[in-house]
Amino acid sequence: MNGAESLVGTLAAGGIRVCFTNPGTSEMHIVGALDKSSEIRCVLALFEGVVTAAADAYARMTEIPASTLLHLGPGLANGVANLHNASRARVPMVNIVGQHALTHLKYDAPLTSDIEAIARPYSKWLRTSRNASSLGRDTADAIVAARTAPGQIATLIAPADAAWGDGGTVVSVPAALRPPVPASDKIERAAKMLKSGTKTGLLIAGNALYGKGLKLAGQIATATNAELLALYNFARIERGAGTLPVTRIPYVPDQAAELLKDFRQLILVGADAPVAYFAHPTRNAVLTPADCEIHALASPSEDYIGALEALASEFPLSGKEMVTEKAERPTLPAGPITLPGLANAIAALLPDGAIVADESMTSGRAMFSVARGAAPHDWLACTGGSIGIALPQAVGAAVACPDRKVLCLTADGSGMYTLQALWTMAREGLNVTTVVFANREYSVLKREFASFGLGAPGARALDMFEIGRPDLDWAHLAKGLGVPSRKVTNLDEFGKALRAGFETEGPTLVEVVL
Ligand SMILES: Cc1ncc(C[n+]2csc(CCOP(=O)(O)OP(=O)(O)O)c2C)c(N)n1
Ligand SMILES: [Mg+2]
């Protein structure tokens, strides 16, 4: 077999079932090998930023890496912003990036670039294959690296002559190893902190925010009165009626500091200590009080669930009932569009088991808390602050979980970075309902400008914050990309359109004119 066939065979042998792709000439033999493989579903996206965010969300929902297929340096570079978000989400991912035949590099042909230099900042594992006989082994190593806890981005650069050359073999991939449980002194210190009676937060991340991990964290919180916290930029949280309440630290630094001001102890499980997204000339970057003791119970490369199991064994519930979110669906609002009204409508109509990909920005600040008592669901956030994630995230979540409804909440500015995702939703018939909050501006940037005391923005600044003139017509853009859509101007229409979206097979889009 040729190298490309060994690459694809090894991906399949390593349990990879999906490849989000945007290939080019240098990847043709890999395309040929994918063409013959019935084990890997290929999902084409029309921009690489869609590819990488879709692979990210797929991994958030399945804990299994997706592969990507990207064209040389420029293709990879187009995908880098959402690779940044994926690296912050700490997900597993196997990128396959084509390279010219090694014999071709000396010509410095137009598409030649330093691919390793582009990949390095976002790849915990990076290798350029040398020849066909090494491609299978390199692919297996990439999968092992991607699955190394908590999940890593592995980038394999596959030269065209390695792909078309003979002598490839499919290499078996060892089962994923469970990461190490933190040393006992780390667990003992956390237990001591929790027994002290001081106000303590358990700041959890990764797989501690859903399933077994969240239940264990909830047991500890119930038994000790600690509060479960998540960073604003969490990857995925299981929430809604019957789930364990987790408080999200707000984005706005003053609000975050206010929330955290009484905590004297913070125990981190896979999470970083909370800091402001940006520096400010006069405000603290660190969001916890100066005298707050911070202890990393489990670092990102350790076993969060193992750590929580060990800690929970010190805190039996002893008959105490776990506090869970009460079912609380708001009544469906009517009348003019308001942000609370939109939040209530979404919480009222959210289907059981929905996945919410949230980049609602300033329009959605209240949505997360309003939906706490809605039907049980998973919520995906933007982990790295690089906007343009939610639409492709919805693609990845829908491919990962075809039996669940996906709600994509996107602001109009953010949505424009990766609106090509709508085409993939249409092409693949994905059950995604997209809501676009069309406020015709980069609203958050106006707020940021004000937060620096820069006064009223002048005409040139306003031109950088306002995205009207011309107004984006999302309903038409969606139709042009194959997604049925509606523009709504009041809450009655919004409720109807949202409900219809959830009931429709395949994607729909609702443009909310604000
Ligand atoms: C890749 C990237 N480019 C630029 C920015 C800077 N930025 C942050 S928010 C924002 C605009 C957000 O506007 P929109 O999505 O419409 O949300 P709104 O603030 O209007 O609610 C921009 C340009 C960024 N975070 N990431
Ligand atoms: Mg906007």
Coordinates of C-alpha atoms and ligand atoms in Angstrom, one line a residue:
M1 CA 0.0 0.0 0.0
N2 CA 1.1 3.6 -0.4
G3 CA 1.8 6.0 2.4
A4 CA -1.5 7.7 2.1
E5 CA -3.4 4.4 2.5
S6 CA -1.3 3.5 5.6
L7 CA -2.1 7.0 7.0
V8 CA -5.8 6.6 6.5
G9 CA -5.7 2.9 7.7
T10 CA -3.9 3.9 10.8
L11 CA -6.3 6.7 11.5
A12 CA -9.2 4.2 11.3
A13 CA -7.2 1.6 13.4
G14 CA -6.8 4.4 16.0
G15 CA -10.5 4.9 16.4
I16 CA -10.8 8.1 14.3
R17 CA -14.1 8.2 12.6
V18 CA -14.4 11.7 11.1
C19 CA -12.1 13.9 9.0
F20 CA -13.1 17.5 8.6
T21 CA -11.4 18.5 5.4
N22 CA -10.4 21.2 3.0
P23 CA -7.8 19.5 0.7
G24 CA -5.7 20.7 -2.2
T25 CA -3.4 19.2 -4.8
S26 CA -0.6 18.1 -2.4
E27 CA -3.2 16.0 -0.5
M28 CA -4.6 14.2 -3.5
H29 CA -3.3 10.8 -2.6
I30 CA -4.7 11.2 0.9
V31 CA -8.0 12.1 -0.6
G32 CA -7.7 9.0 -2.8
A33 CA -7.1 6.8 0.3
L34 CA -10.0 8.4 2.2
D35 CA -12.1 7.7 -0.9
K36 CA -11.5 4.0 -0.5
S37 CA -12.1 4.0 3.3
S38 CA -15.6 3.3 4.5
E39 CA -14.5 3.8 8.1
I40 CA -13.9 7.5 8.1
R41 CA -16.7 10.1 7.4
C42 CA -15.3 13.0 5.4
V43 CA -17.0 16.4 6.1
L44 CA -16.0 19.1 3.7
A45 CA -15.9 22.7 5.0
L46 CA -15.4 25.7 2.7
F47 CA -12.9 27.5 5.1
E48 CA -10.3 26.0 7.4
G49 CA -11.5 27.9 10.4
V50 CA -14.7 25.8 10.1
V51 CA -12.6 22.6 9.9
T52 CA -10.6 23.3 13.1
A53 CA -13.6 24.5 15.3
A54 CA -15.7 21.6 14.1
A55 CA -13.0 19.1 15.1
D56 CA -12.7 20.9 18.4
A57 CA -16.4 20.6 19.2
Y58 CA -16.5 17.0 18.0
A59 CA -13.8 16.1 20.5
R60 CA -15.5 18.1 23.3
M61 CA -18.6 16.0 22.8
T62 CA -17.0 12.6 22.2
E63 CA -13.6 12.8 23.9
I64 CA -12.4 11.2 20.7
P65 CA -10.1 13.1 18.4
A66 CA -11.4 14.0 14.9
S67 CA -8.8 14.4 12.2
T68 CA -8.5 17.4 9.9
L69 CA -7.1 17.5 6.4
L70 CA -5.6 20.9 5.5
H71 CA -3.7 22.2 2.5
L72 CA -0.1 23.2 3.1
G73 CA 0.8 26.3 5.1
P74 CA -1.9 28.6 3.9
G75 CA -4.7 26.1 4.7
L76 CA -3.3 25.5 8.1
A77 CA -2.9 29.2 8.7
N78 CA -6.6 29.8 7.8
G79 CA -7.4 27.3 10.5
V80 CA -5.1 28.6 13.2
A81 CA -7.5 31.0 15.0
N82 CA -9.8 28.1 15.9
L83 CA -6.8 25.9 16.6
H84 CA -6.0 28.5 19.2
N85 CA -9.5 28.0 20.7
A86 CA -9.1 24.2 20.5
S87 CA -5.7 24.3 22.3
R88 CA -7.4 26.3 25.1
A89 CA -10.2 23.8 25.2
R90 CA -7.5 21.1 25.7
V91 CA -9.1 18.7 23.2
P92 CA -7.6 15.9 21.3
M93 CA -7.2 16.6 17.6
V94 CA -5.1 15.0 14.8
N95 CA -4.3 17.5 12.0
I96 CA -3.0 16.1 8.8
V97 CA -1.4 18.9 6.8
G98 CA -0.2 18.3 3.3
Q99 CA 3.3 19.3 2.2
H100 CA 4.9 19.4 -1.2
A101 CA 6.9 16.4 -2.2
L102 CA 10.2 16.8 -0.4
T103 CA 11.9 16.7 -3.8
H104 CA 9.8 19.8 -4.8
L105 CA 10.8 22.0 -1.9
K106 CA 14.1 23.1 -3.5
Y107 CA 12.1 24.9 -6.3
D108 CA 10.4 27.2 -3.8
A109 CA 7.2 26.8 -5.8
P110 CA 4.5 29.4 -5.0
L111 CA 2.7 27.5 -2.2
T112 CA 5.9 26.6 -0.3
S113 CA 6.1 27.9 3.3
D114 CA 7.4 27.0 6.7
I115 CA 4.5 24.8 7.7
E116 CA 6.2 23.7 10.9
A117 CA 6.6 27.3 12.0
I118 CA 2.9 27.9 11.5
A119 CA 1.9 24.7 13.3
R120 CA 4.3 24.8 16.2
P121 CA 2.5 27.3 18.6
Y122 CA -0.7 25.3 18.5
S123 CA 0.7 21.7 18.3
K124 CA 1.8 19.8 21.4
W125 CA 3.1 17.2 19.0
L126 CA 4.5 18.0 15.5
R127 CA 6.2 15.9 13.0
T128 CA 7.0 16.0 9.2
S129 CA 6.9 12.4 7.8
R130 CA 10.0 11.5 5.8
N131 CA 8.7 8.7 3.6
A132 CA 5.9 6.3 2.9
S133 CA 7.2 3.6 5.3
S134 CA 7.2 6.1 8.2
L135 CA 3.7 7.5 7.6
G136 CA 1.8 4.8 9.4
R137 CA 4.0 5.0 12.5
D138 CA 3.9 8.8 12.5
T139 CA 0.1 8.7 12.3
A140 CA -0.1 6.3 15.2
D141 CA 2.3 8.5 17.2
A142 CA 0.1 11.5 16.4
I143 CA -3.0 9.7 17.7
V144 CA -1.3 8.7 20.9
A145 CA -0.1 12.3 21.4
A146 CA -3.6 13.7 20.7
R147 CA -5.1 11.4 23.3
T148 CA -2.5 12.2 25.9
A149 CA -4.4 13.8 28.8
P150 CA -6.2 16.1 28.8
G151 CA -6.2 16.1 25.0
Q152 CA -3.6 17.6 22.7
I153 CA -3.4 19.0 19.2
A154 CA -1.1 16.8 17.2
T155 CA -0.1 17.9 13.7
L156 CA 1.3 15.5 11.2
I157 CA 2.8 17.1 8.0
A158 CA 2.5 14.6 5.2
P159 CA 4.7 15.3 2.1
A160 CA 3.1 14.3 -1.2
D161 CA 5.9 11.8 -2.1
A162 CA 5.5 10.1 1.3
A163 CA 1.8 9.8 0.5
W164 CA 2.2 8.4 -3.0
G165 CA 5.3 6.3 -2.2
D166 CA 5.1 2.5 -1.7
G167 CA 5.9 0.6 1.4
G168 CA 3.2 1.9 3.8
T169 CA 1.9 -0.2 6.6
V170 CA -1.1 0.2 8.9
V171 CA 0.3 0.6 12.4
S172 CA -1.9 -0.5 15.4
V173 CA -2.5 2.2 18.0
P174 CA -2.3 1.3 21.7
A175 CA -5.4 2.0 23.8
A176 CA -5.4 5.4 25.5
L177 CA -3.7 5.5 28.9
R178 CA -5.5 6.8 31.9
P179 CA -3.6 9.9 33.2
P180 CA -1.9 9.7 36.6
V181 CA -3.9 10.5 39.7
P182 CA -2.4 13.5 41.5
A183 CA 0.1 12.6 44.3
S184 CA -1.5 11.9 47.7
D185 CA -0.2 15.1 49.3
K186 CA -2.1 17.2 46.8
I187 CA -5.3 15.3 47.7
E188 CA -4.6 15.6 51.4
R189 CA -4.0 19.4 51.1
A190 CA -7.3 19.8 49.3
A191 CA -9.1 17.7 51.9
K192 CA -7.6 19.9 54.7
M193 CA -8.7 23.0 52.9
L194 CA -12.2 21.7 52.6
K195 CA -12.4 20.8 56.3
S196 CA -11.2 24.2 57.5
G197 CA -14.7 25.8 57.3
T198 CA -13.3 28.7 55.2
K199 CA -15.2 29.8 52.1
T200 CA -13.9 27.5 49.3
G201 CA -14.4 27.3 45.6
L202 CA -13.9 24.1 43.6
L203 CA -12.9 25.5 40.2
I204 CA -13.4 22.6 37.7
A205 CA -12.6 22.1 34.0
G206 CA -12.5 19.5 31.3
N207 CA -14.3 16.2 32.1
A208 CA -15.0 17.4 35.6
L209 CA -17.8 19.6 34.2
Y210 CA -20.0 16.7 33.0
G211 CA -20.9 13.1 33.7
K212 CA -19.1 11.3 36.5
G213 CA -16.7 14.1 37.1
L214 CA -19.4 16.6 37.8
K215 CA -21.3 14.1 40.1
L216 CA -18.1 13.6 42.2
A217 CA -17.5 17.4 42.3
G218 CA -21.1 17.8 43.4
Q219 CA -20.8 15.2 46.1
I220 CA -17.7 17.1 47.5
A221 CA -19.5 20.4 47.2
T222 CA -22.6 19.1 49.0
A223 CA -20.7 17.5 51.8
T224 CA -18.4 20.5 52.4
N225 CA -20.4 23.5 51.3
A226 CA -17.8 24.4 48.8
E227 CA -19.1 26.1 45.7
L228 CA -18.6 24.6 42.2
L229 CA -17.1 27.2 39.9
A230 CA -16.1 27.3 36.2
L231 CA -14.0 29.7 34.3
Y232 CA -15.9 31.9 31.8
N233 CA -14.1 30.2 29.0
F234 CA -15.0 26.6 29.9
A235 CA -15.1 24.0 27.1
R236 CA -18.3 22.1 28.0
I237 CA -20.7 22.1 30.9
E238 CA -23.6 19.7 31.5
R239 CA -26.4 21.7 33.0
G240 CA -30.2 22.3 33.2
A241 CA -32.9 20.8 35.4
G242 CA -31.6 18.0 37.7
T243 CA -27.9 18.8 37.1
L244 CA -25.4 20.1 39.6
P245 CA -25.2 23.9 39.8
V246 CA -21.9 25.4 38.7
T247 CA -21.3 29.1 38.9
R248 CA -19.6 30.6 35.9
I249 CA -17.1 33.3 36.6
P250 CA -18.3 36.4 34.6
Y251 CA -16.3 37.8 31.7
V252 CA -16.4 41.4 33.0
P253 CA -13.5 41.6 35.4
D254 CA -15.3 43.8 38.0
Q255 CA -18.2 41.3 38.1
A256 CA -15.7 38.4 38.3
A257 CA -13.8 40.0 41.2
E258 CA -17.1 40.8 42.9
L259 CA -18.2 37.1 42.7
L260 CA -14.8 35.9 44.0
K261 CA -14.3 38.5 46.7
D262 CA -15.3 36.3 49.6
F263 CA -13.5 33.2 48.6
R264 CA -10.5 32.5 50.8
Q265 CA -9.6 29.2 49.2
L266 CA -9.7 27.9 45.6
I267 CA -9.1 24.4 44.6
L268 CA -8.3 23.9 40.9
V269 CA -9.2 20.8 39.0
G270 CA -7.7 21.1 35.6
A271 CA -8.5 24.8 35.5
D272 CA -6.2 27.8 35.5
A273 CA -6.5 30.4 38.2
P274 CA -8.9 33.1 37.1
V275 CA -7.4 36.2 35.5
A276 CA -8.8 39.0 33.4
Y277 CA -8.8 38.5 29.6
F278 CA -7.0 41.8 29.2
A279 CA -4.7 44.1 31.1
H280 CA -6.1 47.5 32.3
P281 CA -4.0 50.4 33.4
T282 CA -5.6 50.5 36.8
R283 CA -7.4 47.2 37.5
N284 CA -6.1 44.0 38.9
A285 CA -5.4 41.2 36.4
V286 CA -5.8 38.6 39.1
L287 CA -9.5 38.1 39.9
T288 CA -9.2 36.4 43.2
P289 CA -8.6 38.3 46.4
A290 CA -4.9 38.8 47.4
D291 CA -5.3 36.5 50.4
C292 CA -7.1 33.7 48.6
E293 CA -5.1 30.4 48.8
I294 CA -5.0 28.7 45.5
H295 CA -4.2 25.0 45.3
A296 CA -4.0 23.0 42.0
L297 CA -5.4 19.6 43.0
A298 CA -5.2 18.3 39.5
S299 CA -3.0 19.8 36.8
P300 CA -4.2 19.5 33.2
S301 CA -2.2 16.4 32.5
E302 CA -3.5 14.6 35.6
D303 CA -6.7 12.5 36.1
Y304 CA -9.4 14.9 37.2
I305 CA -11.9 12.1 37.9
G306 CA -9.4 10.1 39.8
A307 CA -8.5 13.2 41.9
L308 CA -12.2 13.9 42.6
E309 CA -12.8 10.2 43.5
A310 CA -9.9 10.3 45.9
L311 CA -11.1 13.5 47.5
A312 CA -14.8 12.5 47.5
S313 CA -13.9 9.4 49.5
E314 CA -13.0 11.7 52.4
F315 CA -16.4 13.4 52.2
P316 CA -19.2 10.9 52.2
L317 CA -22.7 12.4 51.7
S318 CA -23.9 10.8 55.0
G319 CA -27.5 11.1 53.9
K320 CA -27.2 14.6 52.7
E321 CA -29.0 15.1 49.4
M322 CA -27.1 16.6 46.5
V323 CA -28.4 20.0 45.6
T324 CA -29.5 20.1 41.9
E325 CA -31.0 22.7 39.6
K326 CA -34.8 22.9 39.9
A327 CA -36.7 22.5 36.7
E328 CA -37.8 26.1 35.8
R329 CA -38.9 26.8 32.3
P330 CA -39.9 30.5 31.8
T331 CA -43.2 31.1 30.1
L332 CA -42.8 31.9 26.5
P333 CA -42.5 35.7 26.3
A334 CA -44.3 37.9 23.7
G335 CA -44.0 41.5 22.6
P336 CA -41.0 43.6 21.4
I337 CA -37.5 42.0 21.3
T338 CA -35.6 42.5 24.5
L339 CA -32.5 40.6 25.6
P340 CA -34.2 39.1 28.7
G341 CA -37.2 38.1 26.5
L342 CA -34.8 36.3 24.1
A343 CA -33.1 34.5 27.0
N344 CA -36.5 33.4 28.4
A345 CA -37.7 32.2 25.0
I346 CA -34.6 30.1 24.6
A347 CA -34.8 28.6 28.1
A348 CA -38.5 27.9 27.6
L349 CA -38.0 26.0 24.3
L350 CA -34.6 24.4 24.6
P351 CA -35.1 20.7 23.7
D352 CA -34.1 17.9 26.1
G353 CA -30.5 16.9 25.5
A354 CA -29.7 20.0 23.4
I355 CA -26.2 21.2 22.8
V356 CA -25.7 24.9 22.9
A357 CA -22.8 26.4 21.0
D358 CA -22.7 29.9 22.5
E359 CA -21.1 33.0 21.0
S360 CA -24.0 35.3 21.7
M361 CA -21.6 37.9 23.1
T362 CA -23.2 41.0 24.6
S363 CA -26.7 39.9 23.5
G364 CA -26.5 36.7 25.5
R365 CA -24.8 37.6 28.7
A366 CA -28.0 36.5 30.6
M367 CA -28.8 33.4 28.6
F368 CA -26.5 31.1 30.4
S369 CA -28.0 31.8 33.8
V370 CA -31.6 31.9 32.6
A371 CA -31.2 28.4 31.1
R372 CA -30.0 26.8 34.3
G373 CA -33.5 25.3 35.0
A374 CA -34.2 24.5 31.3
A375 CA -34.3 20.9 30.0
P376 CA -30.9 19.2 30.6
H377 CA -28.3 20.2 28.0
D378 CA -24.6 20.8 27.3
W379 CA -23.2 24.2 26.8
L380 CA -20.1 24.9 24.8
A381 CA -18.2 28.2 25.2
C382 CA -15.4 30.0 23.3
T383 CA -12.3 28.9 25.1
G384 CA -9.6 31.1 23.6
G385 CA -11.4 34.4 23.0
S386 CA -10.9 34.1 19.3
I387 CA -14.3 34.9 17.8
G388 CA -15.8 32.9 14.9
I389 CA -16.2 29.7 16.8
A390 CA -19.9 29.0 17.4
L391 CA -21.1 28.2 13.8
P392 CA -18.4 25.6 13.1
Q393 CA -18.7 24.4 16.7
A394 CA -22.3 23.6 16.0
V395 CA -21.2 21.6 12.9
G396 CA -18.8 19.5 15.0
A397 CA -21.3 19.0 17.8
A398 CA -24.0 17.9 15.4
V399 CA -21.7 15.5 13.6
A400 CA -20.6 14.1 17.0
C401 CA -24.2 13.7 18.3
P402 CA -26.6 13.2 15.4
D403 CA -29.5 12.3 17.8
R404 CA -29.3 15.6 19.7
K405 CA -30.5 19.1 18.7
V406 CA -27.9 21.8 18.4
L407 CA -28.6 25.4 19.1
C408 CA -26.0 27.8 17.8
L409 CA -26.1 31.3 19.3
T410 CA -24.0 33.7 17.4
A411 CA -23.5 37.5 17.4
D412 CA -23.5 39.1 14.0
G413 CA -19.8 40.2 14.0
S414 CA -18.5 36.8 15.3
G415 CA -20.7 34.9 12.9
M416 CA -19.1 36.6 9.9
Y417 CA -15.7 35.0 10.5
T418 CA -16.9 31.5 9.7
L419 CA -20.4 31.7 8.2
Q420 CA -19.2 29.1 5.6
A421 CA -20.2 26.6 8.4
L422 CA -23.8 27.1 7.3
W423 CA -23.1 25.5 4.0
T424 CA -21.7 22.4 5.7
M425 CA -24.8 22.2 7.9
A426 CA -26.9 22.2 4.8
R427 CA -24.7 19.8 2.9
E428 CA -24.7 17.3 5.8
G429 CA -28.3 17.9 6.9
L430 CA -27.2 18.7 10.4
N431 CA -29.9 19.4 13.1
V432 CA -28.7 22.9 14.0
T433 CA -30.9 25.9 14.7
T434 CA -28.8 29.0 14.5
V435 CA -29.9 32.3 16.1
V436 CA -28.0 35.4 14.9
F437 CA -28.2 38.4 17.2
A438 CA -28.0 41.2 14.6
N439 CA -27.2 44.4 16.5
R440 CA -25.2 45.7 13.6
E441 CA -22.2 46.4 15.7
Y442 CA -19.2 45.1 17.6
S443 CA -21.0 46.1 20.7
V444 CA -18.4 44.7 23.1
L445 CA -15.7 46.8 21.6
K446 CA -17.7 50.0 22.3
R447 CA -17.8 48.8 26.0
E448 CA -14.1 48.1 26.0
F449 CA -13.3 51.5 24.6
A450 CA -15.4 53.1 27.4
S451 CA -13.7 50.9 30.0
F452 CA -10.4 52.6 29.2
G453 CA -11.9 56.0 29.9
L454 CA -11.2 57.1 26.3
G455 CA -14.3 59.2 26.2
A456 CA -17.0 59.1 23.5
P457 CA -15.7 57.3 20.4
G458 CA -15.2 59.6 17.3
A459 CA -16.3 58.9 13.8
R460 CA -13.2 56.9 12.9
A461 CA -13.4 54.7 16.0
L462 CA -17.2 54.3 15.5
D463 CA -16.5 53.1 12.0
M464 CA -14.4 50.3 13.6
F465 CA -17.2 49.3 16.0
E466 CA -20.3 49.6 13.8
I467 CA -20.9 47.0 11.1
G468 CA -23.9 48.4 9.4
R469 CA -23.7 50.4 6.2
P470 CA -24.5 48.0 4.6
D471 CA -26.5 46.0 7.1
L472 CA -25.7 42.3 6.8
D473 CA -28.7 40.4 5.7
W474 CA -28.3 37.1 7.6
A475 CA -31.6 35.6 6.4
H476 CA -30.4 36.0 2.8
L477 CA -26.8 34.9 3.5
A478 CA -28.2 31.8 5.1
K479 CA -30.5 31.1 2.1
G480 CA -27.5 31.6 -0.2
L481 CA -25.6 28.9 1.8
G482 CA -28.5 26.5 1.6
V483 CA -30.0 27.1 5.1
P484 CA -33.8 28.0 5.4
S485 CA -34.1 31.2 7.4
R486 CA -36.3 33.8 8.9
K487 CA -35.8 37.3 10.1
V488 CA -37.8 38.2 13.2
T489 CA -38.6 41.5 14.8
N490 CA -40.6 40.5 17.9
L491 CA -40.6 37.8 20.5
D492 CA -43.8 36.1 19.2
E493 CA -42.1 35.5 15.9
F494 CA -38.9 34.5 17.6
G495 CA -40.7 31.9 19.7
K496 CA -42.4 30.5 16.6
A497 CA -39.2 30.4 14.5
L498 CA -37.2 28.8 17.3
R499 CA -39.8 26.1 17.9
A500 CA -40.0 25.4 14.1
G501 CA -36.2 25.2 14.0
F502 CA -36.1 22.6 16.7
E503 CA -38.9 20.6 15.0
T504 CA -37.3 20.7 11.6
E505 CA -34.9 18.1 10.3
G506 CA -31.7 19.8 9.1
P507 CA -30.5 23.3 9.7
T508 CA -32.4 26.5 10.0
L509 CA -31.4 30.1 10.9
V510 CA -33.3 32.9 12.7
E511 CA -32.0 36.4 12.4
V512 CA -33.0 38.5 15.3
V513 CA -32.9 42.2 14.4
L514 CA -31.9 44.1 17.6
Ligands
LIG1 C1 -10.2 36.5 15.8 C2 -10.6 37.7 16.5 N1 -10.6 38.9 15.9 C3 -11.0 40.0 16.6 C4 -11.3 39.9 17.9 C5 -11.7 41.2 18.6 N2 -13.1 41.2 18.9 C6 -13.6 40.8 20.1 S1 -15.2 41.0 20.2 C7 -15.3 41.6 18.6 C8 -16.6 41.9 18.0 C9 -17.8 41.2 18.5 O1 -19.0 41.6 17.9 P1 -20.2 40.7 17.8 O2 -19.8 39.3 17.6 O3 -21.2 41.3 16.8 O4 -20.8 40.7 19.3 P2 -21.4 42.0 20.0 O5 -20.3 42.6 20.8 O6 -22.0 42.9 19.0 O7 -22.4 41.4 21.0 C10 -14.1 41.7 18.1 C11 -13.8 42.1 16.7 C12 -11.3 38.7 18.5 N3 -11.7 38.5 19.8 N4 -11.0 37.6 17.8
MG2 MG -22.8 42.5 17.1

